[in-house]
mmCIF file of C-alpha atoms in Angstrom:
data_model
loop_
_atom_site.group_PDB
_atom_site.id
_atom_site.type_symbol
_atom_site.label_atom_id
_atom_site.label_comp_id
_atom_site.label_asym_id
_atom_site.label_seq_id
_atom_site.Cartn_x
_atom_site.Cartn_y
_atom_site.Cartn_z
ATOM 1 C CA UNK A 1 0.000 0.000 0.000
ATOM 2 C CA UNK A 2 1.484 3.378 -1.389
ATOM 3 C CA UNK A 3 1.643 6.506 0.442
ATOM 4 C CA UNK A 4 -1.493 8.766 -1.051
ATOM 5 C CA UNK A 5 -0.779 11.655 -3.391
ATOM 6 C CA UNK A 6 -2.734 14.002 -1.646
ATOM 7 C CA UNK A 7 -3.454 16.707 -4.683
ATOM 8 C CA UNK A 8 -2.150 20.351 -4.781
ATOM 9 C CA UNK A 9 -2.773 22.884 -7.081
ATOM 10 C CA UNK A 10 0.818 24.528 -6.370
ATOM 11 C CA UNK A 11 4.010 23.221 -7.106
ATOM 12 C CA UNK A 12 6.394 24.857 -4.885
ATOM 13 C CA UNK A 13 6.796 21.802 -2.360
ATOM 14 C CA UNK A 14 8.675 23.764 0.382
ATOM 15 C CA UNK A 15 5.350 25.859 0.494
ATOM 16 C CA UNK A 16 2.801 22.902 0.598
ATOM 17 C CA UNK A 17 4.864 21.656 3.557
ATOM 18 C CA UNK A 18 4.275 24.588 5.309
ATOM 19 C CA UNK A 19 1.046 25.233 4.326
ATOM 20 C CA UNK A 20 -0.093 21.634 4.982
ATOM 21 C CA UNK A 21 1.885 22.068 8.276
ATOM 22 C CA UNK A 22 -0.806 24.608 9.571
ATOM 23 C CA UNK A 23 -3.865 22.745 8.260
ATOM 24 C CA UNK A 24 -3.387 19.696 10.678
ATOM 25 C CA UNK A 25 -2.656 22.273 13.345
ATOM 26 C CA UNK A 26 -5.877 23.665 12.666
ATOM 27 C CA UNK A 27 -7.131 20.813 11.792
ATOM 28 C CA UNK A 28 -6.568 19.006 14.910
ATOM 29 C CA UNK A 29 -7.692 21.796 17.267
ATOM 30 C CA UNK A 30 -11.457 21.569 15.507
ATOM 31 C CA UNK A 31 -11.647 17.638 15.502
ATOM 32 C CA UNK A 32 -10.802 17.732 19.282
ATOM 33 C CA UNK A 33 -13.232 20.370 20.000
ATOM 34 C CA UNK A 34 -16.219 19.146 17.596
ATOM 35 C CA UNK A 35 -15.178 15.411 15.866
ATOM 36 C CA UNK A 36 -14.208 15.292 12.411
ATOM 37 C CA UNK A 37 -17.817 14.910 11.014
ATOM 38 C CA UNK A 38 -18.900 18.021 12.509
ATOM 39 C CA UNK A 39 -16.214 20.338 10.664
ATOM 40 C CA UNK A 40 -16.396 21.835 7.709
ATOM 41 C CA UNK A 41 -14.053 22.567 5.311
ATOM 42 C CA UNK A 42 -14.375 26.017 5.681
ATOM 43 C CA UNK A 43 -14.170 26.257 9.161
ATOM 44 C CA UNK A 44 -10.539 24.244 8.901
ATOM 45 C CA UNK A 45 -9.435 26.966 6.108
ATOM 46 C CA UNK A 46 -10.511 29.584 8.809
ATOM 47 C CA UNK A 47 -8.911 28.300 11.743
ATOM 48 C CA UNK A 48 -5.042 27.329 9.583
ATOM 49 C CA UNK A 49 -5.625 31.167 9.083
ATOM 50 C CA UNK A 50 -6.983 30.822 5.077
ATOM 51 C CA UNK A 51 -9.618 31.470 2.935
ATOM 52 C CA UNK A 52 -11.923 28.469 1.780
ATOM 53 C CA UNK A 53 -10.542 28.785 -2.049
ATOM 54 C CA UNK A 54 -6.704 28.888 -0.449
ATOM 55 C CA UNK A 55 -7.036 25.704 1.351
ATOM 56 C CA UNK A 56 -8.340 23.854 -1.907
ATOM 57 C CA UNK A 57 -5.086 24.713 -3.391
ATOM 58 C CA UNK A 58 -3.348 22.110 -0.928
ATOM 59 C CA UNK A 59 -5.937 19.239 -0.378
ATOM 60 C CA UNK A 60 -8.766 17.936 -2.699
ATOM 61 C CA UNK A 61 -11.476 16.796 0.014
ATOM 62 C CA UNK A 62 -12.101 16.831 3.948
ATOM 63 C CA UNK A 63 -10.800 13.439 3.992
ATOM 64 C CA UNK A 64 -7.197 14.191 2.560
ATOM 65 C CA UNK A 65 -6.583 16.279 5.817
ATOM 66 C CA UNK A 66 -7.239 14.039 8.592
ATOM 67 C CA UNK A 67 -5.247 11.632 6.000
ATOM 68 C CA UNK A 68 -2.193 14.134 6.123
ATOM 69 C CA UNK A 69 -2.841 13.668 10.318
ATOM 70 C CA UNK A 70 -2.350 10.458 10.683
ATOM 71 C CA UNK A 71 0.215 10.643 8.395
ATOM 72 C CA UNK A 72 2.499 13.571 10.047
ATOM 73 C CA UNK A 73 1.916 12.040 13.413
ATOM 74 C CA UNK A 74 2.944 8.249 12.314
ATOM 75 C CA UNK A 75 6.060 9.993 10.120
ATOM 76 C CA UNK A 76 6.933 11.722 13.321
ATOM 77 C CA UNK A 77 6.936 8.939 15.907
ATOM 78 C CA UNK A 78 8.284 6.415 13.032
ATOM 79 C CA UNK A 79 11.518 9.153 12.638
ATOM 80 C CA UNK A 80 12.159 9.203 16.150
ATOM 81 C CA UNK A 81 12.341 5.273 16.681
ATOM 82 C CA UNK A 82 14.607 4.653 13.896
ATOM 83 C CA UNK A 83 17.130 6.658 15.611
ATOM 84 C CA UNK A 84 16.978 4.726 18.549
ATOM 85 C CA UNK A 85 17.326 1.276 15.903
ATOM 86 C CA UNK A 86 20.598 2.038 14.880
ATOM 87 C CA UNK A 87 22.489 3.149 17.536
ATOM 88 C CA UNK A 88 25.508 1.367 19.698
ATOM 89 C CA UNK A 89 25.477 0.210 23.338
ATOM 90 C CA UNK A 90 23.541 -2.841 25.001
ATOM 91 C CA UNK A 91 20.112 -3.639 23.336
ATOM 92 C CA UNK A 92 18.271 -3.454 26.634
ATOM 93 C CA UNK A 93 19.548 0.032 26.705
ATOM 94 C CA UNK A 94 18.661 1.096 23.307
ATOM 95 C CA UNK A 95 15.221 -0.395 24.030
ATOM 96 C CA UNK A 96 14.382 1.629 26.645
ATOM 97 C CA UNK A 97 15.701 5.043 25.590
ATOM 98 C CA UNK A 98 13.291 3.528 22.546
ATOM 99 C CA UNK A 99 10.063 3.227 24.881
ATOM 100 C CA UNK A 100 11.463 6.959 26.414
ATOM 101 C CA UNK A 101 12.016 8.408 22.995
ATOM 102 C CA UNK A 102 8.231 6.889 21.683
ATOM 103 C CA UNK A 103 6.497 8.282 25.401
ATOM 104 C CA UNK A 104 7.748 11.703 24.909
ATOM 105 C CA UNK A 105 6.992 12.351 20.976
ATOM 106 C CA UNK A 106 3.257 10.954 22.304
ATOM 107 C CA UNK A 107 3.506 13.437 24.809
ATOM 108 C CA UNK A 108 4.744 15.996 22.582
ATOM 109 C CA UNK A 109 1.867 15.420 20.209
ATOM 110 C CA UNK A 110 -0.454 14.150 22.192
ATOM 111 C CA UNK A 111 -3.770 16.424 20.604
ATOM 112 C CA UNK A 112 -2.946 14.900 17.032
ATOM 113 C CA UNK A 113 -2.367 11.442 18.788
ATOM 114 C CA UNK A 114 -5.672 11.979 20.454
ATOM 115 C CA UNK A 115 -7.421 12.413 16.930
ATOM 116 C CA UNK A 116 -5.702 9.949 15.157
ATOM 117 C CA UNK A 117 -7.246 7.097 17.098
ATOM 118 C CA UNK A 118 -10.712 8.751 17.347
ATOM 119 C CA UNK A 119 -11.276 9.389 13.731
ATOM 120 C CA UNK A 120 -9.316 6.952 12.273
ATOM 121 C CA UNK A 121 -12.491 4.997 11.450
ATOM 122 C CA UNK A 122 -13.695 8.077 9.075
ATOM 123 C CA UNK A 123 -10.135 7.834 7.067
ATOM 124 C CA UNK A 124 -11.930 6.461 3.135
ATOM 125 C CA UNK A 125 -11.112 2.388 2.920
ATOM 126 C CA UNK A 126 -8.813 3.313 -0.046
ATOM 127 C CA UNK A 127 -6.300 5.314 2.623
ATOM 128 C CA UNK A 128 -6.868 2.890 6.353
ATOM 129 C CA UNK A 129 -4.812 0.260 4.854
ATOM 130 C CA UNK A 130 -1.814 2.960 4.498
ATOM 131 C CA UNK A 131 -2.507 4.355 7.904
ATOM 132 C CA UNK A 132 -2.929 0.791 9.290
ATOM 133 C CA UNK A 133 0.182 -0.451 7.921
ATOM 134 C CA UNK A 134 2.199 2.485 9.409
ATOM 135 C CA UNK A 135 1.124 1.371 12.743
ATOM 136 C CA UNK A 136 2.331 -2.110 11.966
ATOM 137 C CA UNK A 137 5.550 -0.969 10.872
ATOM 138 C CA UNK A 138 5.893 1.040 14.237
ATOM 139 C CA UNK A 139 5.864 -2.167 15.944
ATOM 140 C CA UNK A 140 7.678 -4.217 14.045
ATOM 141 C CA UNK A 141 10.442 -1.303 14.683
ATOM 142 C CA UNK A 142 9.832 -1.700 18.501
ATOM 143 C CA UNK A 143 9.612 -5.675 18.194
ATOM 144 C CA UNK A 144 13.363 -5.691 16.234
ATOM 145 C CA UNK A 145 14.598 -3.983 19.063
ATOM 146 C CA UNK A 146 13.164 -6.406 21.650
ATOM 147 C CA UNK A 147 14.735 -9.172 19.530
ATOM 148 C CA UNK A 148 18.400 -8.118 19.875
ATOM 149 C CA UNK A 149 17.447 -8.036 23.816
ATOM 150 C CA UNK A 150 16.620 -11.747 22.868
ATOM 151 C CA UNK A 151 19.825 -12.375 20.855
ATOM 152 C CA UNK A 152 21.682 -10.838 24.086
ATOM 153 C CA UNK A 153 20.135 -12.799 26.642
ATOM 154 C CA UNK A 154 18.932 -10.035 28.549
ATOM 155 C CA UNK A 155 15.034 -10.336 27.641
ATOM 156 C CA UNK A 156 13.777 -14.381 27.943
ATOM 157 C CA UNK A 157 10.855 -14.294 25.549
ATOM 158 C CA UNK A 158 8.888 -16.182 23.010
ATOM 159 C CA UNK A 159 7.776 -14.332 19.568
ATOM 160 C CA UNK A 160 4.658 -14.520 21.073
ATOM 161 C CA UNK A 161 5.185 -12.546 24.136
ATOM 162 C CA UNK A 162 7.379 -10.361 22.512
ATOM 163 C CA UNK A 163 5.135 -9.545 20.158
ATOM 164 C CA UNK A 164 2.318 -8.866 23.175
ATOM 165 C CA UNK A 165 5.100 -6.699 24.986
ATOM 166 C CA UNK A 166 5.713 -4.844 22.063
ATOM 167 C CA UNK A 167 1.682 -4.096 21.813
ATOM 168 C CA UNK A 168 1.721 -3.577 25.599
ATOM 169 C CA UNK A 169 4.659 -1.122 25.150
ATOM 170 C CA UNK A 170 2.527 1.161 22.383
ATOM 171 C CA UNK A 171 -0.689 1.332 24.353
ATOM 172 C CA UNK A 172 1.192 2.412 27.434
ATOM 173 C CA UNK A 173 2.758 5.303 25.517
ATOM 174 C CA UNK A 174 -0.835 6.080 24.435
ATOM 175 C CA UNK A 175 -2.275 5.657 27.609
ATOM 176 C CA UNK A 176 -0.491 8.804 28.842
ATOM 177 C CA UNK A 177 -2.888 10.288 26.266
ATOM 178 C CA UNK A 178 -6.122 8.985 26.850
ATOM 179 C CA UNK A 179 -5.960 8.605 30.528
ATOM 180 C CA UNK A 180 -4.084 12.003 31.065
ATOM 181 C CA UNK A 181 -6.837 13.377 33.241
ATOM 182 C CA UNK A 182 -6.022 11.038 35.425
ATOM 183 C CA UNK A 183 -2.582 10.139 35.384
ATOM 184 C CA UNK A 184 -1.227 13.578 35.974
ATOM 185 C CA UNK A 185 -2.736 14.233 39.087
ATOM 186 C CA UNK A 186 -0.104 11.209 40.526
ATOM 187 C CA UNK A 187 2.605 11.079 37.835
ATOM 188 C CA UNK A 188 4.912 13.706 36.138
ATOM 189 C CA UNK A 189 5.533 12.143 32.487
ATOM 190 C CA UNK A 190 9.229 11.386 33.789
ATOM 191 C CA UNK A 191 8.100 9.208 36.557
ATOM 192 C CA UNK A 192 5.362 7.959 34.405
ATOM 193 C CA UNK A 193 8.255 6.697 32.107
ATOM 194 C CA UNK A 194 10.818 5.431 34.403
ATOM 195 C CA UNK A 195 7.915 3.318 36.347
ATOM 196 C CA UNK A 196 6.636 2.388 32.488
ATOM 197 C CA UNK A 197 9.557 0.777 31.441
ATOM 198 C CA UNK A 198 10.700 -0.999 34.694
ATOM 199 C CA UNK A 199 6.619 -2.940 34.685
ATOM 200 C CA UNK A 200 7.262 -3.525 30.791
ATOM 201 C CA UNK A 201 10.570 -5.177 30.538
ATOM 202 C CA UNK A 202 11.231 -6.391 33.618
ATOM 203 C CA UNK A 203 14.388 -8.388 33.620
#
């Protein structure tokens, strides 16, 4: 499943990257505050600060925008775990600055995050596959480095629990999103973390 060509009427791709950039900003403060059904088009182009013709020029339908959300948020986490993939040191240590690394970008985005798994149900069937498979690729990422913990003796698991930890490890990190009402009246996101990773791969 290919990355969607999401269609622009301009050609200058340094400006539909910034342009696009404000739309999900927008985008995301309306779908929090009224769902994704209940927006309009025009009241995204008014809150990324356009007109209604202006914000036509970078997508082609309501849908294309919470595409470009999931999208930029999966892009975003995906970038910062890859870093963690192929660096030195112990594997148990790469792992979990890995689980630190994916708590705080969740943190960090945690609106988008927040709309991504609410509306991903209204994303068209021809784009959820995409979206779906970026999630899968996530934690295969995560599950590679719980592997070399494997390969160095310092993790005893099957595939299949590794494969549940690895699940266990993603819905923790979103957790600190959808429970964050509660959470942060005993936690700070540090302690959240540190207590996080020592229930999660406990050796």
């Amino acid at each position: 499943m290919e990355k969607k060509n999401v269609p622009s009427l301009v050609k200058d791709q340094q400006l539909i990257h910034k342009r696009r950039e404000q739309i999900i900003k927008g985008a995301v403060r309306l779908f929090i505050e009224k769902g994704f059904h209940r927006t309009t088009t025009r009241e995204i182009a008014k809150e990324s600060g356009f007109s209604i013709g202006t914000l036509y020029e970078y997508i082609g339908k309501k849908e294309d925008v919470l595409y470009l959300v999931c999208d930029a948020i999966y892009d975003e986490v995906t970038e910062r775990l890859k870093k963690q993939l192929h660096t030195t040191g112990p594997a148990l240590q790469r792992l979990k600055e890995a689980i630190r690394a994916y708590f705080l970008v969740i943190d960090s985005m945690q609106e988008e995050v927040l709309v991504m798994y609410q509306e991903t149900k209204s994303l068209p069937k021809e784009t959820l596959p995409y979206v779906l498979k970026k999630e899968t690729e996530m934690v295969d990422m995560m599950e590679e480095i719980l592997a070399d913990c494997k390969k160095e003796n310092v993790l005893n698991l099957s595939e299949k629990e590794m494969k549940l930890v690895t699940h266990n490890i993603l819905v923790a990190g979103q957790m600190w999103t959808f429970r964050r009402w509660a959470l942060r009246r005993h936690f700070t996101l540090e302690e959240y973390i540190d207590m996080q990773i020592k229930q999660l791969i406990s050796t």
